[in-house]
C-alpha cells in the first residue's frame, strides 16, 4: 500500500486531550514520524520512531503505535497547538517516503 | 545550528525547466541524506525525492519520476533539484529537508528550509 490515512480535522477545547490517528498497511514494519505545521511556516518534527520526542518538544506531545494504526496525543492542549499535523512513514520496499493527508487541529 | 536555504523558485511556463538549490550549513553534510518535499497551495505535504548521504542512491515520488533529478555537491554543501517538463500541478512551495537518521533515507526530517515557491503557469 502507498497510503497513510488521517482524519481531516480534530477539534478540542483548551486543556483537553487531542488524539490524531494515522493508519496504513506498512506501519507495523516501518517507523512513523509526526510533524506540526503552523500557517505560513515550515513543518517541525514533534515525534520520531513512533514514540520518541525530540529535544525542545513539550512533554504534552506523545506517540503510540498498535498494529496498522499509530496516534499522536496532545495532552492539555494549548492555543499554540492549533496547526496541521502530518504523519510520515515509508513504503514496504523502503524506497519511497509516505505522508498522511494531514489533520487540522482546531483549539476551540 | 542547522540552516537550509532554498533558492531558484519563480514563475515558469508549462513544459519548461527550473533548477532549485538548497544551501546547507551547521551540520556534517556528507553524513546526511537530503530530501525535497513540496506543498501545493492549500494542500498537504508531498515527498518529491531523496539523495543518499554519498550521492549514490536517489529515489523519487511517482508524480515526478522521469522528469525531476536530485543531485548534491559535497564541496559546496548544496543539494539541487532539476525540474524538467513542468506541469501546472507542479505548482507548490518546495522545501529542502535534512534526513535525521544515521545514513538512512526514509526520515525523519529533522530540519527544514523555509521553502521556495514554484509557479507553473502560462
PDB file of C-alpha atoms in Angstrom:
ATOM      1  CA  UNK A   1       0.000   0.000   0.000  1.00  0.00           C
ATOM      2  CA  UNK A   2       1.123   3.552  -0.664  1.00  0.00           C
ATOM      3  CA  UNK A   3      -1.277   5.394   1.588  1.00  0.00           C
ATOM      4  CA  UNK A   4      -1.410   6.804   5.093  1.00  0.00           C
ATOM      5  CA  UNK A   5      -4.860   7.843   6.268  1.00  0.00           C
ATOM      6  CA  UNK A   6      -5.522  10.636   8.749  1.00  0.00           C
ATOM      7  CA  UNK A   7      -8.782  12.319   9.795  1.00  0.00           C
ATOM      8  CA  UNK A   8      -9.097  15.714   8.079  1.00  0.00           C
ATOM      9  CA  UNK A   9      -9.866  17.557  11.302  1.00  0.00           C
ATOM     10  CA  UNK A  10      -9.910  17.262  15.086  1.00  0.00           C
ATOM     11  CA  UNK A  11     -11.331  19.867  17.469  1.00  0.00           C
ATOM     12  CA  UNK A  12     -10.766  20.162  21.204  1.00  0.00           C
ATOM     13  CA  UNK A  13     -11.138  22.758  23.925  1.00  0.00           C
ATOM     14  CA  UNK A  14      -8.089  24.132  25.737  1.00  0.00           C
ATOM     15  CA  UNK A  15      -6.827  21.768  28.423  1.00  0.00           C
ATOM     16  CA  UNK A  16      -8.424  18.706  26.840  1.00  0.00           C
ATOM     17  CA  UNK A  17      -6.638  15.846  25.110  1.00  0.00           C
ATOM     18  CA  UNK A  18      -6.375  15.640  21.323  1.00  0.00           C
ATOM     19  CA  UNK A  19      -5.714  12.340  19.607  1.00  0.00           C
ATOM     20  CA  UNK A  20      -4.797  12.215  15.909  1.00  0.00           C
ATOM     21  CA  UNK A  21      -4.606   8.836  14.214  1.00  0.00           C
ATOM     22  CA  UNK A  22      -2.719   7.588  11.167  1.00  0.00           C
ATOM     23  CA  UNK A  23      -3.437   4.249   9.502  1.00  0.00           C
ATOM     24  CA  UNK A  24      -1.520   2.288   6.898  1.00  0.00           C
ATOM     25  CA  UNK A  25      -0.655  -1.272   5.964  1.00  0.00           C
ATOM     26  CA  UNK A  26       3.093  -0.697   6.216  1.00  0.00           C
ATOM     27  CA  UNK A  27       3.038   0.766   9.721  1.00  0.00           C
ATOM     28  CA  UNK A  28       3.752  -2.479  11.597  1.00  0.00           C
ATOM     29  CA  UNK A  29       7.092  -2.650   9.759  1.00  0.00           C
ATOM     30  CA  UNK A  30       8.114   0.994   9.381  1.00  0.00           C
ATOM     31  CA  UNK A  31       8.706   3.800  11.875  1.00  0.00           C
ATOM     32  CA  UNK A  32       6.272   6.694  11.940  1.00  0.00           C
ATOM     33  CA  UNK A  33       7.156  10.344  12.393  1.00  0.00           C
ATOM     34  CA  UNK A  34       4.883  13.296  13.181  1.00  0.00           C
ATOM     35  CA  UNK A  35       5.216  16.915  12.066  1.00  0.00           C
ATOM     36  CA  UNK A  36       3.472  20.089  13.172  1.00  0.00           C
ATOM     37  CA  UNK A  37       2.958  22.857  10.633  1.00  0.00           C
ATOM     38  CA  UNK A  38       1.621  26.234  11.667  1.00  0.00           C
ATOM     39  CA  UNK A  39       0.199  28.531   8.944  1.00  0.00           C
ATOM     40  CA  UNK A  40       2.889  30.068   6.784  1.00  0.00           C
ATOM     41  CA  UNK A  41       5.672  28.091   8.437  1.00  0.00           C
ATOM     42  CA  UNK A  42       7.783  25.074   7.585  1.00  0.00           C
ATOM     43  CA  UNK A  43       6.931  21.816   9.361  1.00  0.00           C
ATOM     44  CA  UNK A  44       8.758  20.799  12.527  1.00  0.00           C
ATOM     45  CA  UNK A  45       9.332  17.277  13.826  1.00  0.00           C
ATOM     46  CA  UNK A  46       7.413  16.532  17.033  1.00  0.00           C
ATOM     47  CA  UNK A  47       7.648  12.708  17.283  1.00  0.00           C
ATOM     48  CA  UNK A  48      10.142  10.260  15.761  1.00  0.00           C
ATOM     49  CA  UNK A  49      10.395   6.460  15.775  1.00  0.00           C
ATOM     50  CA  UNK A  50       6.718   6.138  16.746  1.00  0.00           C
ATOM     51  CA  UNK A  51       7.085   7.364  20.321  1.00  0.00           C
ATOM     52  CA  UNK A  52      10.246   9.448  20.792  1.00  0.00           C
ATOM     53  CA  UNK A  53      10.139  13.178  21.381  1.00  0.00           C
ATOM     54  CA  UNK A  54      12.904  15.468  20.040  1.00  0.00           C
ATOM     55  CA  UNK A  55      14.561  17.861  22.440  1.00  0.00           C
ATOM     56  CA  UNK A  56      12.614  21.077  22.779  1.00  0.00           C
ATOM     57  CA  UNK A  57       9.220  19.482  22.102  1.00  0.00           C
ATOM     58  CA  UNK A  58       6.881  19.795  25.110  1.00  0.00           C
ATOM     59  CA  UNK A  59       6.142  16.648  27.087  1.00  0.00           C
ATOM     60  CA  UNK A  60       2.423  17.007  26.347  1.00  0.00           C
ATOM     61  CA  UNK A  61       3.180  15.560  22.891  1.00  0.00           C
ATOM     62  CA  UNK A  62       3.347  11.760  22.805  1.00  0.00           C
ATOM     63  CA  UNK A  63       3.121   8.977  20.238  1.00  0.00           C
ATOM     64  CA  UNK A  64       1.778   5.455  20.348  1.00  0.00           C
ATOM     65  CA  UNK A  65       1.584   2.521  17.979  1.00  0.00           C
ATOM     66  CA  UNK A  66      -0.672  -0.502  17.643  1.00  0.00           C
ATOM     67  CA  UNK A  67      -0.590  -2.620  14.516  1.00  0.00           C
ATOM     68  CA  UNK A  68      -1.614  -0.669  11.438  1.00  0.00           C
ATOM     69  CA  UNK A  69      -2.621   2.435  13.401  1.00  0.00           C
ATOM     70  CA  UNK A  70      -0.463   4.979  15.174  1.00  0.00           C
ATOM     71  CA  UNK A  71      -1.537   8.016  17.131  1.00  0.00           C
ATOM     72  CA  UNK A  72      -0.269  11.415  18.157  1.00  0.00           C
ATOM     73  CA  UNK A  73      -1.685  12.527  21.501  1.00  0.00           C
ATOM     74  CA  UNK A  74      -1.509  16.073  22.796  1.00  0.00           C
ATOM     75  CA  UNK A  75      -2.422  16.275  26.463  1.00  0.00           C
ATOM     76  CA  UNK A  76      -3.571  19.557  27.958  1.00  0.00           C
ATOM     77  CA  UNK A  77      -3.938  21.202  24.552  1.00  0.00           C
ATOM     78  CA  UNK A  78      -2.942  24.849  24.373  1.00  0.00           C
ATOM     79  CA  UNK A  79      -3.978  27.508  21.866  1.00  0.00           C
ATOM     80  CA  UNK A  80      -0.484  27.445  20.339  1.00  0.00           C
ATOM     81  CA  UNK A  81      -1.000  23.782  19.370  1.00  0.00           C
ATOM     82  CA  UNK A  82      -3.523  24.791  16.717  1.00  0.00           C
ATOM     83  CA  UNK A  83      -1.855  23.650  13.494  1.00  0.00           C
ATOM     84  CA  UNK A  84      -1.811  20.996  10.802  1.00  0.00           C
ATOM     85  CA  UNK A  85      -0.280  17.670  11.792  1.00  0.00           C
ATOM     86  CA  UNK A  86       1.182  15.133   9.353  1.00  0.00           C
ATOM     87  CA  UNK A  87       2.291  11.547   9.868  1.00  0.00           C
ATOM     88  CA  UNK A  88       5.146  10.212   7.746  1.00  0.00           C
ATOM     89  CA  UNK A  89       6.477   6.747   7.117  1.00  0.00           C
ATOM     90  CA  UNK A  90       7.819   4.663   4.228  1.00  0.00           C
ATOM     91  CA  UNK A  91       6.544   2.077   1.799  1.00  0.00           C
ATOM     92  CA  UNK A  92       7.248  -1.629   2.162  1.00  0.00           C
ATOM     93  CA  UNK A  93      10.153  -1.552  -0.314  1.00  0.00           C
ATOM     94  CA  UNK A  94      11.953   1.129   1.677  1.00  0.00           C
ATOM     95  CA  UNK A  95      12.400   3.342  -1.392  1.00  0.00           C
ATOM     96  CA  UNK A  96       9.525   5.779  -1.045  1.00  0.00           C
ATOM     97  CA  UNK A  97       8.521   8.197   1.689  1.00  0.00           C
ATOM     98  CA  UNK A  98       4.824   8.461   2.509  1.00  0.00           C
ATOM     99  CA  UNK A  99       2.915  11.333   4.081  1.00  0.00           C
ATOM    100  CA  UNK A 100      -0.561  11.236   5.510  1.00  0.00           C
ATOM    101  CA  UNK A 101      -3.038  13.748   4.165  1.00  0.00           C
ATOM    102  CA  UNK A 102      -2.767  15.894   7.280  1.00  0.00           C
ATOM    103  CA  UNK A 103      -5.089  16.714  10.176  1.00  0.00           C
ATOM    104  CA  UNK A 104      -6.118  20.238  11.077  1.00  0.00           C
ATOM    105  CA  UNK A 105      -6.236  20.619  14.858  1.00  0.00           C
ATOM    106  CA  UNK A 106      -8.592  23.357  15.983  1.00  0.00           C
ATOM    107  CA  UNK A 107      -8.479  24.615  19.556  1.00  0.00           C
ATOM    108  CA  UNK A 108     -11.955  25.853  20.345  1.00  0.00           C
TER     109      UNK A 108
ATOM    110  CA  UNK B   1      22.678  25.399  14.191  1.00  0.00           C
ATOM    111  CA  UNK B   2      21.365  23.670  11.089  1.00  0.00           C
ATOM    112  CA  UNK B   3      20.411  26.034   8.309  1.00  0.00           C
ATOM    113  CA  UNK B   4      18.839  25.135   4.971  1.00  0.00           C
ATOM    114  CA  UNK B   5      18.229  27.907   2.459  1.00  0.00           C
ATOM    115  CA  UNK B   6      16.373  27.201  -0.775  1.00  0.00           C
ATOM    116  CA  UNK B   7      16.629  29.297  -3.907  1.00  0.00           C
ATOM    117  CA  UNK B   8      15.652  29.186  -7.560  1.00  0.00           C
ATOM    118  CA  UNK B   9      11.883  29.348  -7.369  1.00  0.00           C
ATOM    119  CA  UNK B  10       9.803  31.528  -9.638  1.00  0.00           C
ATOM    120  CA  UNK B  11       7.210  31.579 -12.385  1.00  0.00           C
ATOM    121  CA  UNK B  12       7.740  29.247 -15.343  1.00  0.00           C
ATOM    122  CA  UNK B  13       5.621  28.172 -18.299  1.00  0.00           C
ATOM    123  CA  UNK B  14       4.339  24.609 -18.657  1.00  0.00           C
ATOM    124  CA  UNK B  15       6.850  22.352 -20.384  1.00  0.00           C
ATOM    125  CA  UNK B  16       9.828  24.453 -19.344  1.00  0.00           C
ATOM    126  CA  UNK B  17      12.569  23.678 -16.810  1.00  0.00           C
ATOM    127  CA  UNK B  18      13.705  25.099 -13.490  1.00  0.00           C
ATOM    128  CA  UNK B  19      16.551  24.283 -11.112  1.00  0.00           C
ATOM    129  CA  UNK B  20      16.225  24.628  -7.358  1.00  0.00           C
ATOM    130  CA  UNK B  21      19.150  24.743  -4.953  1.00  0.00           C
ATOM    131  CA  UNK B  22      19.446  24.292  -1.224  1.00  0.00           C
ATOM    132  CA  UNK B  23      22.473  25.584   0.679  1.00  0.00           C
ATOM    133  CA  UNK B  24      23.175  23.618   3.850  1.00  0.00           C
ATOM    134  CA  UNK B  25      25.210  24.571   6.893  1.00  0.00           C
ATOM    135  CA  UNK B  26      25.585  23.768  10.573  1.00  0.00           C
ATOM    136  CA  UNK B  27      25.965  20.008  10.262  1.00  0.00           C
ATOM    137  CA  UNK B  28      28.156  17.394   8.575  1.00  0.00           C
ATOM    138  CA  UNK B  29      26.560  17.471   5.144  1.00  0.00           C
ATOM    139  CA  UNK B  30      28.329  14.346   3.899  1.00  0.00           C
ATOM    140  CA  UNK B  31      26.668  12.208   6.591  1.00  0.00           C
ATOM    141  CA  UNK B  32      23.041  13.057   5.857  1.00  0.00           C
ATOM    142  CA  UNK B  33      20.612  12.123   3.128  1.00  0.00           C
ATOM    143  CA  UNK B  34      18.703  15.116   1.785  1.00  0.00           C
ATOM    144  CA  UNK B  35      15.113  15.363   0.594  1.00  0.00           C
ATOM    145  CA  UNK B  36      12.821  17.661  -1.335  1.00  0.00           C
ATOM    146  CA  UNK B  37       9.229  17.902  -0.148  1.00  0.00           C
ATOM    147  CA  UNK B  38       6.576  20.080  -1.756  1.00  0.00           C
ATOM    148  CA  UNK B  39       3.251  21.559  -0.759  1.00  0.00           C
ATOM    149  CA  UNK B  40       0.721  22.784  -3.296  1.00  0.00           C
ATOM    150  CA  UNK B  41      -1.328  25.837  -2.240  1.00  0.00           C
ATOM    151  CA  UNK B  42      -3.799  24.816   0.457  1.00  0.00           C
ATOM    152  CA  UNK B  43      -2.776  21.158   0.229  1.00  0.00           C
ATOM    153  CA  UNK B  44      -0.750  18.675   2.248  1.00  0.00           C
ATOM    154  CA  UNK B  45       2.886  17.656   2.148  1.00  0.00           C
ATOM    155  CA  UNK B  46       4.122  15.541  -0.763  1.00  0.00           C
ATOM    156  CA  UNK B  47       7.509  13.867  -0.805  1.00  0.00           C
ATOM    157  CA  UNK B  48       9.422  14.563  -4.026  1.00  0.00           C
ATOM    158  CA  UNK B  49      12.870  12.979  -3.901  1.00  0.00           C
ATOM    159  CA  UNK B  50      15.795  11.840  -1.753  1.00  0.00           C
ATOM    160  CA  UNK B  51      19.524  11.525  -2.341  1.00  0.00           C
ATOM    161  CA  UNK B  52      21.678   9.388  -0.080  1.00  0.00           C
ATOM    162  CA  UNK B  53      24.493  10.798   2.034  1.00  0.00           C
ATOM    163  CA  UNK B  54      27.086   9.635  -0.533  1.00  0.00           C
ATOM    164  CA  UNK B  55      25.002  10.608  -3.540  1.00  0.00           C
ATOM    165  CA  UNK B  56      24.933   7.022  -4.805  1.00  0.00           C
ATOM    166  CA  UNK B  57      21.210   6.399  -4.325  1.00  0.00           C
ATOM    167  CA  UNK B  58      18.278   8.502  -5.465  1.00  0.00           C
ATOM    168  CA  UNK B  59      14.556   7.825  -5.217  1.00  0.00           C
ATOM    169  CA  UNK B  60      11.577   9.785  -6.486  1.00  0.00           C
ATOM    170  CA  UNK B  61       7.880  10.161  -5.912  1.00  0.00           C
ATOM    171  CA  UNK B  62       5.690   8.699  -8.630  1.00  0.00           C
ATOM    172  CA  UNK B  63       4.406  12.077  -9.804  1.00  0.00           C
ATOM    173  CA  UNK B  64       7.889  13.395 -10.659  1.00  0.00           C
ATOM    174  CA  UNK B  65       9.711  10.232 -11.716  1.00  0.00           C
ATOM    175  CA  UNK B  66      11.420  10.681 -15.079  1.00  0.00           C
ATOM    176  CA  UNK B  67      11.046  14.490 -15.005  1.00  0.00           C
ATOM    177  CA  UNK B  68      12.937  15.603 -11.878  1.00  0.00           C
ATOM    178  CA  UNK B  69      16.549  14.865 -10.924  1.00  0.00           C
ATOM    179  CA  UNK B  70      18.068  15.332  -7.480  1.00  0.00           C
ATOM    180  CA  UNK B  71      21.821  15.825  -7.045  1.00  0.00           C
ATOM    181  CA  UNK B  72      24.265  17.014  -4.405  1.00  0.00           C
ATOM    182  CA  UNK B  73      27.604  18.806  -4.340  1.00  0.00           C
ATOM    183  CA  UNK B  74      29.523  17.939  -1.196  1.00  0.00           C
ATOM    184  CA  UNK B  75      32.222  20.520  -1.937  1.00  0.00           C
ATOM    185  CA  UNK B  76      29.596  23.276  -1.918  1.00  0.00           C
ATOM    186  CA  UNK B  77      27.231  21.699   0.640  1.00  0.00           C
ATOM    187  CA  UNK B  78      24.305  22.057  -1.728  1.00  0.00           C
ATOM    188  CA  UNK B  79      21.508  19.829  -2.924  1.00  0.00           C
ATOM    189  CA  UNK B  80      19.779  20.571  -6.198  1.00  0.00           C
ATOM    190  CA  UNK B  81      16.524  19.660  -7.908  1.00  0.00           C
ATOM    191  CA  UNK B  82      16.433  19.848 -11.694  1.00  0.00           C
ATOM    192  CA  UNK B  83      12.789  20.017 -12.774  1.00  0.00           C
ATOM    193  CA  UNK B  84      12.013  19.371 -16.439  1.00  0.00           C
ATOM    194  CA  UNK B  85       8.749  19.188 -18.375  1.00  0.00           C
ATOM    195  CA  UNK B  86       6.985  21.174 -15.687  1.00  0.00           C
ATOM    196  CA  UNK B  87       3.222  20.934 -15.348  1.00  0.00           C
ATOM    197  CA  UNK B  88       0.691  23.228 -13.730  1.00  0.00           C
ATOM    198  CA  UNK B  89       0.227  20.624 -10.998  1.00  0.00           C
ATOM    199  CA  UNK B  90       3.880  21.065 -10.001  1.00  0.00           C
ATOM    200  CA  UNK B  91       2.971  24.483  -8.593  1.00  0.00           C
ATOM    201  CA  UNK B  92       3.965  24.357  -4.931  1.00  0.00           C
ATOM    202  CA  UNK B  93       6.286  25.528  -2.212  1.00  0.00           C
ATOM    203  CA  UNK B  94       9.357  23.297  -2.393  1.00  0.00           C
ATOM    204  CA  UNK B  95      11.124  22.518   0.879  1.00  0.00           C
ATOM    205  CA  UNK B  96      14.603  21.135   1.323  1.00  0.00           C
ATOM    206  CA  UNK B  97      14.824  18.826   4.339  1.00  0.00           C
ATOM    207  CA  UNK B  98      17.624  17.022   6.158  1.00  0.00           C
ATOM    208  CA  UNK B  99      17.251  13.349   6.999  1.00  0.00           C
ATOM    209  CA  UNK B 100      17.799  12.908  10.712  1.00  0.00           C
ATOM    210  CA  UNK B 101      18.658   9.216  10.634  1.00  0.00           C
ATOM    211  CA  UNK B 102      22.226   7.965  10.596  1.00  0.00           C
ATOM    212  CA  UNK B 103      22.925   7.321   6.919  1.00  0.00           C
ATOM    213  CA  UNK B 104      19.256   6.447   6.296  1.00  0.00           C
ATOM    214  CA  UNK B 105      16.914   7.565   3.531  1.00  0.00           C
ATOM    215  CA  UNK B 106      13.401   7.413   4.943  1.00  0.00           C
ATOM    216  CA  UNK B 107      13.280  10.156   7.542  1.00  0.00           C
ATOM    217  CA  UNK B 108      12.722  11.697   9.939  1.00  0.00           C
ATOM    218  CA  UNK B 109      13.084  15.164   8.513  1.00  0.00           C
ATOM    219  CA  UNK B 110      14.677  16.872  11.472  1.00  0.00           C
ATOM    220  CA  UNK B 111      15.410  20.206   9.785  1.00  0.00           C
ATOM    221  CA  UNK B 112      13.558  22.078   7.045  1.00  0.00           C
ATOM    222  CA  UNK B 113      14.244  25.143   4.971  1.00  0.00           C
ATOM    223  CA  UNK B 114      11.681  27.917   4.660  1.00  0.00           C
ATOM    224  CA  UNK B 115      10.769  26.832   1.145  1.00  0.00           C
ATOM    225  CA  UNK B 116      10.793  28.371  -2.319  1.00  0.00           C
ATOM    226  CA  UNK B 117       7.645  28.890  -4.382  1.00  0.00           C
ATOM    227  CA  UNK B 118       7.432  27.450  -7.878  1.00  0.00           C
ATOM    228  CA  UNK B 119       4.513  28.589 -10.016  1.00  0.00           C
ATOM    229  CA  UNK B 120       3.903  26.837 -13.326  1.00  0.00           C
ATOM    230  CA  UNK B 121       1.569  28.933 -15.415  1.00  0.00           C
ATOM    231  CA  UNK B 122       1.185  30.165 -18.953  1.00  0.00           C
TER     232      UNK B 122
END
